[in-house]
Amino acid sequence: MGQKPDNLLELLHRLWNHFSARRKGRFGLLLGLMVLASFAEILSIGSVLPFLAVLTDPQRIFEFHLIQPLIKALGINNASQLLLPLTATFCITAVFAAAIRLLLLRSSLFLAAATGSDIGYDMYRRTLYQPYSVHVSRNTSEIIDGISIKSTAIANGIVMPLLYILSSAIMTGFIVCILLVLAPETTLIAFGIFGLIYLVVIKLTRKQLLVDSKNIAHESTQVIKSLQEGLGGIRDVLIDGTQNTFCRIYQKSDFVLRRSYASSSFISVSPRFAVEALGMLLIALLAYLMADQPNGVAKAVPILGALALAAQRLLPLMQQAYSSWSNLRQNQYSLKDTLEFLDQPLPERHSDASISPISFSKEIVLDDISFSYSSDAEPILHDLNLTIPKGSRIGFIGETGSGKSTLLDIIMGLLQPTEGALKVDGEKINSDNLRAWQKHVAHVPQSIFLADGTIAENIAFGLPKD
């Protein structure tokens, strides 16, 4: 884990394939809500122009072709009669837009939370169903970090930013369209300048965000590892007096982790201030140029008001899209690590409901058993032959590392021999009947694990309370 990640779009496509049909359907519904919220924003911004016009130059209201049907329907001849309807329309559209955006925010947060829960559960489920040989070759810290921390990072740092980018893009498109109607030249210049600023920042910060992403993915695992080793070996730590050593290991990883978070957070937030200042300068410049024309102030106020409101909506959306992109890059390595867990295969039969114990009335036979943990490692066991009659009481004695635990793991079906076969009453144990054989196995480990529960819950470990 932690190697150079694949293309971000490829990683996102792989993640999408792990979503359930139900979750994909909810994403579709959320997309429809985003479009509705965009229409609400257009209504909110579009209602500003006639509202400000009727306040500053009432007769100009009759120049707006879009509200001519409303004027004729209400039989209005005097502009002052439009003040109340336009005020009510402006207030209603503003409240409606706010309500839709609030609903969109709530739906996005809850969908991201549900998706994160699905991902964490699927990672845990797939990990538990992996063969024992996979577990002994893994670092437990990677598993705990992946399931408990990186699944949360995917929900908050991948799913939510994706939703924000999509929502921001849709709303930005609609807002730019209405601004092009109100002030095409100013809109093109402003949007071009703002967009160029963000593109330059993206170009300049890509590498640093990837460095931060790699540090976050790696050091979060190292923090868990240092905690496990320090607390798990507390007897040796206390006897040897190595507390300072473990504290330094923890502090080093934790500092790099938090510094990387701070660096990526600064990158994601900093462009906002420059863009906001530039937006204010553009509005001030436009106001100055329009005020110098005949009746410039009266004409400028409605347009400037609409532009100011649109900028209030548009700039946060552009910043949100950029910040979300930064979060995606920040969590790119974590996404790759998460997908390694999600891509773990599940056994064809992973339910014990229909499995009956294999017939066992005579003996267990180990026939020319050889075993090594990897192809380039020395064999732990070599050409071992052993017959154990049913009902026997036996013990394996030998030096540390001689293969006693490995032999027991093979007998229990936790490890598959590299060569040879495990047979029960003459039947070879393989993937088809492994669970049926393990129905006969009871295991008391050398290092006893006690669950954080009652005595009864420890006796019935792994069984539901009911």
Coordinates of C-alpha atoms in Angstrom, one line a residue:
M1 CA 0.0 0.0 0.0
G2 CA 1.0 3.6 -0.4
Q3 CA 2.6 3.2 -3.9
K4 CA 2.0 5.6 -6.7
P5 CA -1.8 5.7 -7.2
D6 CA -3.6 5.1 -10.4
N7 CA -5.3 7.8 -12.4
L8 CA -7.9 9.5 -10.2
L9 CA -10.7 9.0 -12.6
E10 CA -9.9 5.2 -12.8
L11 CA -9.9 5.0 -9.0
L12 CA -13.3 6.8 -8.9
H13 CA -14.7 4.4 -11.5
R14 CA -13.6 1.4 -9.5
L15 CA -15.2 2.9 -6.4
W16 CA -18.5 3.5 -8.2
N17 CA -18.6 -0.2 -9.2
H18 CA -18.6 -1.1 -5.5
F19 CA -21.7 1.0 -4.8
S20 CA -25.0 -0.9 -4.5
A21 CA -27.8 -0.4 -6.9
R22 CA -29.8 1.4 -4.1
R23 CA -27.0 3.8 -3.5
K24 CA -26.6 4.6 -7.2
G25 CA -30.3 5.3 -7.3
R26 CA -30.0 7.8 -4.5
F27 CA -27.1 9.5 -6.3
G28 CA -29.5 9.9 -9.3
L29 CA -32.2 11.4 -7.1
L30 CA -29.6 13.8 -5.6
L31 CA -28.6 14.9 -9.1
G32 CA -32.2 15.8 -9.8
L33 CA -32.3 17.8 -6.6
M34 CA -29.1 19.6 -7.7
V35 CA -30.8 20.7 -11.0
L36 CA -33.8 21.9 -9.0
A37 CA -31.6 23.9 -6.7
S38 CA -29.9 25.5 -9.7
F39 CA -33.3 26.6 -11.1
A40 CA -34.1 28.1 -7.6
E41 CA -30.8 30.0 -7.7
I42 CA -31.7 31.4 -11.2
L43 CA -35.1 32.5 -9.9
S44 CA -33.5 34.2 -6.9
I45 CA -31.0 36.1 -8.9
G46 CA -33.4 36.9 -11.7
S47 CA -35.9 38.5 -9.4
V48 CA -33.3 41.0 -8.1
L49 CA -33.1 43.0 -11.3
P50 CA -36.8 44.0 -11.6
F51 CA -37.0 44.5 -7.8
L52 CA -34.1 46.9 -7.7
A53 CA -35.3 48.6 -10.9
V54 CA -38.8 49.4 -9.4
L55 CA -37.0 50.9 -6.4
T56 CA -34.6 53.1 -8.3
D57 CA -36.4 53.9 -11.6
P58 CA -40.0 52.6 -11.5
Q59 CA -40.7 53.3 -15.2
R60 CA -37.9 51.1 -16.4
I61 CA -39.8 48.1 -15.1
F62 CA -41.8 48.2 -18.2
E63 CA -38.7 47.6 -20.3
F64 CA -38.3 44.1 -18.9
H65 CA -40.0 41.8 -21.4
L66 CA -40.0 38.8 -19.1
I67 CA -42.5 40.4 -16.7
Q68 CA -44.8 41.9 -19.3
P69 CA -47.2 38.9 -19.0
L70 CA -47.4 39.4 -15.2
I71 CA -48.1 43.2 -15.7
K72 CA -50.9 42.5 -18.2
A73 CA -52.4 39.7 -16.1
L74 CA -52.6 42.0 -13.1
G75 CA -53.8 44.9 -15.1
I76 CA -51.1 47.2 -13.8
N77 CA -50.6 50.6 -15.4
N78 CA -48.5 52.3 -12.7
A79 CA -45.0 51.0 -11.8
S80 CA -45.6 51.7 -8.1
Q81 CA -48.3 49.0 -8.1
L82 CA -45.6 46.5 -8.9
L83 CA -43.6 47.2 -5.7
L84 CA -45.5 44.8 -3.5
P85 CA -45.7 41.9 -6.0
L86 CA -42.0 42.2 -6.9
T87 CA -41.0 42.4 -3.2
A88 CA -43.1 39.3 -2.4
T89 CA -41.7 37.5 -5.4
F90 CA -38.1 38.4 -4.4
C91 CA -38.7 37.2 -0.8
I92 CA -40.4 34.0 -1.9
T93 CA -37.7 33.0 -4.4
A94 CA -35.0 33.8 -1.9
V95 CA -36.6 31.6 0.8
F96 CA -37.4 28.9 -1.8
A97 CA -33.7 28.8 -3.0
A98 CA -32.4 28.7 0.6
A99 CA -34.8 25.8 1.5
I100 CA -33.8 23.8 -1.6
R101 CA -30.1 24.3 -0.9
L102 CA -30.6 23.3 2.7
L103 CA -32.4 20.2 1.6
L104 CA -29.6 19.5 -0.9
L105 CA -27.0 19.9 1.8
R106 CA -28.8 17.5 4.2
S107 CA -29.3 14.9 1.4
S108 CA -25.7 15.1 0.4
L109 CA -24.4 14.7 4.0
F110 CA -26.6 11.8 4.7
L111 CA -25.9 10.1 1.4
A112 CA -22.1 10.4 2.0
A113 CA -22.6 9.0 5.6
A114 CA -24.6 6.0 4.3
T115 CA -22.0 5.4 1.5
G116 CA -19.2 5.6 4.0
S117 CA -21.0 3.0 6.2
D118 CA -21.4 0.7 3.2
I119 CA -17.7 1.0 2.4
G120 CA -16.6 0.3 5.9
Y121 CA -18.9 -2.7 6.2
D122 CA -17.8 -4.1 2.9
M123 CA -14.1 -3.7 3.8
Y124 CA -14.6 -5.4 7.1
R125 CA -16.7 -8.2 5.6
R126 CA -14.3 -9.0 2.8
T127 CA -11.3 -8.9 5.2
L128 CA -12.9 -11.4 7.6
Y129 CA -13.6 -13.8 4.8
Q130 CA -10.0 -13.9 3.6
P131 CA -8.0 -17.1 4.2
Y132 CA -5.7 -17.3 7.2
S133 CA -2.6 -17.2 5.0
V134 CA -3.6 -13.7 3.9
H135 CA -4.1 -12.5 7.5
V136 CA -0.7 -13.8 8.7
S137 CA 1.1 -11.9 5.8
R138 CA -0.6 -8.6 6.6
N139 CA 0.1 -5.8 9.0
T140 CA -2.8 -5.5 11.4
S141 CA -2.3 -1.8 11.6
E142 CA -3.1 -1.5 7.9
I143 CA -6.4 -3.3 8.4
I144 CA -7.5 -1.3 11.4
D145 CA -6.4 2.0 9.8
G146 CA -8.1 1.0 6.5
I147 CA -11.5 0.0 8.0
S148 CA -11.8 2.6 10.8
I149 CA -10.0 5.6 9.4
K150 CA -9.7 5.4 5.6
S151 CA -13.4 4.4 5.2
T152 CA -14.3 7.7 6.9
A153 CA -11.8 9.6 4.8
I154 CA -13.5 8.1 1.7
A155 CA -16.9 9.4 2.9
N156 CA -15.7 12.8 3.9
G157 CA -12.8 13.3 1.4
I158 CA -14.0 11.5 -1.7
V159 CA -17.8 11.1 -1.8
M160 CA -18.7 14.5 -0.3
P161 CA -16.2 16.5 -2.5
L162 CA -17.6 14.7 -5.6
L163 CA -21.1 15.7 -4.7
Y164 CA -19.9 19.3 -4.0
I165 CA -18.1 19.4 -7.4
L166 CA -21.1 18.2 -9.2
S167 CA -23.5 20.5 -7.4
S168 CA -21.2 23.5 -7.9
A169 CA -20.7 22.8 -11.6
I170 CA -24.4 22.6 -12.2
M171 CA -25.2 25.8 -10.2
T172 CA -22.3 27.6 -11.7
G173 CA -23.4 26.8 -15.2
F174 CA -26.9 28.1 -14.5
I175 CA -25.7 31.3 -12.8
V176 CA -23.2 32.1 -15.6
C177 CA -26.0 31.8 -18.1
I178 CA -28.2 34.3 -16.4
L179 CA -25.2 36.6 -15.8
L180 CA -24.5 36.5 -19.6
V181 CA -28.0 37.8 -20.2
L182 CA -27.6 40.6 -17.7
A183 CA -24.0 41.7 -18.4
P184 CA -22.4 39.5 -21.1
E185 CA -19.0 41.3 -21.4
T186 CA -18.5 41.7 -17.7
T187 CA -19.5 38.1 -17.1
L188 CA -17.1 36.7 -19.7
I189 CA -14.2 38.8 -18.3
A190 CA -14.9 38.0 -14.7
F191 CA -15.6 34.3 -15.2
G192 CA -12.5 34.0 -17.4
I193 CA -10.3 35.7 -14.8
F194 CA -11.6 33.7 -11.9
G195 CA -11.4 30.5 -13.8
L196 CA -7.9 31.2 -14.9
I197 CA -6.8 31.9 -11.3
Y198 CA -8.1 28.5 -10.2
L199 CA -6.6 26.7 -13.1
V200 CA -3.2 28.2 -12.3
V201 CA -3.5 27.3 -8.7
I202 CA -4.5 23.7 -9.6
K203 CA -1.4 23.4 -11.8
L204 CA 0.9 24.8 -9.1
T205 CA -0.4 22.7 -6.2
R206 CA -1.0 19.2 -7.8
K207 CA 2.4 17.8 -6.8
Q208 CA 2.2 19.1 -3.3
L209 CA -1.3 17.7 -2.8
L210 CA -0.1 14.3 -4.0
V211 CA 2.9 14.5 -1.5
D212 CA 0.4 15.3 1.3
S213 CA -1.9 12.5 0.2
K214 CA 0.9 10.0 0.3
N215 CA 2.0 11.2 3.8
I216 CA -1.6 11.1 5.1
A217 CA -2.2 7.5 3.8
H218 CA 1.2 6.2 5.1
E219 CA 1.4 8.1 8.5
S220 CA -2.1 7.3 9.6
T221 CA -1.2 3.6 9.4
Q222 CA 2.1 4.3 11.3
V223 CA 0.2 6.1 14.1
I224 CA -2.1 3.1 14.6
K225 CA 1.0 0.8 14.4
S226 CA 2.9 2.7 17.1
L227 CA -0.2 2.6 19.4
Q228 CA -0.7 -1.1 18.9
E229 CA 3.0 -2.0 19.5
G230 CA 3.4 0.3 22.5
L231 CA 0.2 -0.7 24.2
G232 CA 0.2 -4.3 23.0
G233 CA 3.7 -4.9 24.4
I234 CA 3.2 -2.9 27.5
R235 CA 4.9 -5.5 29.8
D236 CA 8.1 -5.3 27.8
V237 CA 7.8 -1.5 27.5
L238 CA 7.5 -1.2 31.3
I239 CA 10.3 -3.7 32.0
D240 CA 12.7 -2.4 29.4
G241 CA 11.9 1.3 30.1
T242 CA 11.4 2.0 26.4
Q243 CA 8.5 4.5 26.8
N244 CA 10.5 7.3 25.2
T245 CA 11.3 5.3 22.2
F246 CA 7.7 4.5 21.4
C247 CA 6.7 8.1 22.2
R248 CA 9.2 9.4 19.7
I249 CA 7.9 7.0 17.0
Y250 CA 4.4 8.1 17.6
Q251 CA 5.3 11.8 17.7
K252 CA 7.2 11.6 14.4
S253 CA 4.3 10.0 12.5
D254 CA 1.6 12.1 14.1
F255 CA 3.5 15.3 13.4
V256 CA 4.0 14.5 9.7
L257 CA 0.3 13.4 9.5
R258 CA -1.1 16.6 11.0
R259 CA 1.4 18.8 9.0
S260 CA 0.2 17.2 5.8
Y261 CA -3.4 17.9 6.8
A262 CA -2.6 21.5 7.5
S263 CA -0.7 21.9 4.2
S264 CA -3.5 20.5 2.1
S265 CA -6.1 22.5 4.0
F266 CA -4.2 25.7 3.3
I267 CA -3.9 24.9 -0.4
S268 CA -7.7 24.3 -0.6
V269 CA -8.7 27.5 1.2
S270 CA -6.1 30.1 0.2
P271 CA -7.3 31.1 -3.4
R272 CA -10.6 32.2 -2.0
F273 CA -9.2 35.5 -0.6
A274 CA -7.5 36.6 -3.8
V275 CA -10.6 35.8 -5.9
E276 CA -13.0 37.6 -3.5
A277 CA -10.8 40.7 -3.5
L278 CA -10.6 40.6 -7.3
G279 CA -14.4 40.3 -7.5
M280 CA -14.9 43.4 -5.4
L281 CA -12.5 45.3 -7.7
L282 CA -14.4 44.3 -10.8
I283 CA -17.7 45.4 -9.3
A284 CA -16.2 48.7 -8.2
L285 CA -14.7 49.2 -11.7
L286 CA -18.0 48.5 -13.4
A287 CA -19.8 50.9 -11.1
Y288 CA -17.3 53.6 -11.9
L289 CA -17.6 53.2 -15.6
M290 CA -21.4 53.0 -15.6
A291 CA -21.8 56.0 -13.2
D292 CA -20.0 58.2 -15.8
Q293 CA -22.8 57.7 -18.3
P294 CA -26.2 59.6 -18.5
N295 CA -28.6 58.2 -15.9
G296 CA -25.7 55.9 -15.1
V297 CA -26.5 55.4 -11.4
A298 CA -30.1 54.5 -12.1
K299 CA -29.1 52.0 -14.7
A300 CA -26.1 50.7 -12.8
V301 CA -27.9 49.9 -9.5
P302 CA -30.1 47.0 -10.8
I303 CA -27.3 45.4 -12.8
L304 CA -24.7 45.9 -10.0
G305 CA -27.1 44.5 -7.5
A306 CA -27.8 41.4 -9.6
L307 CA -24.0 41.0 -10.2
A308 CA -23.3 41.4 -6.5
L309 CA -25.9 38.7 -5.6
A310 CA -24.6 36.5 -8.4
A311 CA -21.0 36.9 -7.2
Q312 CA -22.1 36.1 -3.7
R313 CA -23.5 32.8 -5.1
L314 CA -20.9 32.2 -7.8
L315 CA -17.6 32.8 -6.0
P316 CA -18.4 30.4 -3.1
L317 CA -19.4 27.8 -5.7
M318 CA -16.2 28.1 -7.6
Q319 CA -14.2 28.0 -4.3
Q320 CA -16.2 25.0 -3.2
A321 CA -15.5 23.2 -6.4
Y322 CA -11.7 23.9 -6.1
S323 CA -11.6 23.0 -2.4
S324 CA -13.4 19.7 -3.2
W325 CA -10.9 19.0 -6.0
S326 CA -8.1 19.6 -3.4
N327 CA -9.8 17.1 -1.0
L328 CA -10.0 14.5 -3.8
R329 CA -6.3 14.8 -4.5
Q330 CA -5.5 14.8 -0.7
N331 CA -7.3 11.5 -0.3
Q332 CA -6.1 9.9 -3.6
Y333 CA -3.7 7.5 -1.9
S334 CA -6.2 6.6 0.8
L335 CA -8.7 5.8 -1.9
K336 CA -6.2 3.4 -3.6
D337 CA -5.6 1.7 -0.2
T338 CA -9.3 1.4 0.4
L339 CA -9.9 -0.2 -3.0
E340 CA -7.4 -2.8 -2.3
F341 CA -9.6 -3.9 0.6
L342 CA -12.8 -3.6 -1.5
D343 CA -11.3 -5.6 -4.3
Q344 CA -10.7 -8.6 -2.1
P345 CA -12.6 -11.6 -3.4
L346 CA -15.4 -13.2 -1.4
P347 CA -15.7 -17.0 -1.3
E348 CA -18.5 -18.5 -3.3
R349 CA -20.0 -19.9 -0.2
H350 CA -19.6 -17.6 2.8
S351 CA -22.6 -18.8 4.9
D352 CA -22.5 -21.7 7.3
A353 CA -26.3 -22.1 7.4
S354 CA -26.4 -25.1 5.0
I355 CA -23.0 -26.7 5.9
S356 CA -23.0 -30.0 7.8
P357 CA -19.9 -31.5 9.5
I358 CA -17.9 -33.9 7.4
S359 CA -17.9 -37.5 8.4
F360 CA -15.1 -38.2 11.0
S361 CA -15.0 -41.5 12.7
K362 CA -11.5 -42.9 12.1
E363 CA -8.4 -40.8 11.7
I364 CA -6.6 -37.7 10.4
V365 CA -3.8 -38.3 8.0
L366 CA -1.1 -35.8 6.9
D367 CA 0.2 -37.2 3.6
D368 CA 3.7 -36.0 2.5
I369 CA 2.9 -32.5 3.8
S370 CA 5.3 -29.6 2.9
F371 CA 4.7 -26.0 3.6
S372 CA 6.3 -22.6 3.1
Y373 CA 4.8 -19.1 3.6
S374 CA 6.1 -17.9 0.2
S375 CA 7.6 -19.4 -2.9
D376 CA 11.1 -18.0 -2.2
A377 CA 11.1 -18.9 1.6
E378 CA 12.6 -22.1 3.1
P379 CA 10.0 -24.8 3.9
I380 CA 8.7 -24.8 7.4
L381 CA 7.6 -28.4 7.0
H382 CA 9.0 -30.9 4.5
D383 CA 7.6 -34.3 3.5
L384 CA 5.8 -34.8 6.8
N385 CA 3.7 -38.0 7.2
L386 CA 1.5 -38.4 10.3
T387 CA -1.6 -40.4 11.3
I388 CA -3.7 -39.2 14.2
P389 CA -6.5 -41.7 15.3
K390 CA -9.7 -40.2 16.4
G391 CA -9.8 -39.8 20.2
S392 CA -6.0 -39.5 20.6
R393 CA -4.4 -37.1 23.0
I394 CA -1.2 -35.9 21.5
G395 CA 1.2 -33.0 21.9
F396 CA 3.8 -31.5 19.5
I397 CA 7.2 -30.7 21.1
G398 CA 10.0 -28.7 19.4
E399 CA 12.1 -25.6 19.3
T400 CA 10.7 -22.2 18.6
G401 CA 10.2 -21.9 14.9
S402 CA 10.2 -25.6 14.2
G403 CA 6.7 -25.5 12.8
K404 CA 4.5 -26.7 15.6
S405 CA 1.9 -23.9 15.2
T406 CA 2.1 -24.1 11.4
L407 CA 1.3 -27.9 11.6
L408 CA -1.7 -27.2 13.9
D409 CA -2.9 -24.5 11.5
I410 CA -2.8 -27.0 8.6
I411 CA -4.7 -29.6 10.6
M412 CA -7.3 -27.0 11.5
G413 CA -7.6 -26.0 7.8
L414 CA -6.3 -22.5 8.4
L415 CA -3.4 -23.0 6.1
Q416 CA -3.3 -25.1 2.9
P417 CA -0.1 -27.3 2.5
T418 CA 2.2 -26.3 -0.3
E419 CA 2.6 -30.0 -1.2
G420 CA 0.8 -33.1 0.0
A421 CA -2.7 -33.4 1.5
L422 CA -4.7 -33.3 4.7
K423 CA -7.1 -36.3 4.8
V424 CA -10.0 -37.1 7.2
D425 CA -11.2 -40.7 7.0
G426 CA -9.5 -40.9 3.6
E427 CA -11.2 -37.8 2.2
K428 CA -8.9 -35.0 1.0
I429 CA -9.7 -31.6 2.6
N430 CA -9.9 -28.9 0.0
S431 CA -11.9 -25.6 -0.5
D432 CA -15.1 -27.6 -1.2
N433 CA -15.2 -29.3 2.2
L434 CA -13.0 -27.1 4.3
R435 CA -15.8 -25.5 6.3
A436 CA -17.4 -28.9 6.8
W437 CA -14.2 -30.2 8.4
Q438 CA -13.8 -27.0 10.6
K439 CA -17.2 -27.8 12.1
H440 CA -15.3 -30.5 14.1
V441 CA -12.5 -28.1 15.3
A442 CA -12.4 -26.4 18.7
H443 CA -9.4 -24.1 19.2
V444 CA -7.8 -22.7 22.4
P445 CA -5.0 -20.4 21.3
Q446 CA -1.6 -19.8 22.9
S447 CA -2.4 -16.1 23.3
I448 CA -5.9 -16.1 24.7
F449 CA -8.2 -13.3 23.3
L450 CA -10.9 -12.0 25.6
A451 CA -13.7 -9.9 24.1
D452 CA -14.8 -6.8 26.0
G453 CA -18.0 -8.5 27.3
T454 CA -19.4 -10.9 29.8
I455 CA -18.1 -14.4 30.6
A456 CA -21.1 -15.9 28.7
E457 CA -20.3 -13.7 25.6
N458 CA -16.7 -14.9 25.6
I459 CA -17.8 -18.5 25.8
A460 CA -20.2 -18.0 22.9
F461 CA -17.7 -15.9 21.0
G462 CA -18.9 -15.0 17.5
L463 CA -22.5 -16.0 18.2
P464 CA -25.3 -13.3 18.2
K465 CA -26.8 -12.5 21.7
D466 CA -30.2 -13.7 20.7

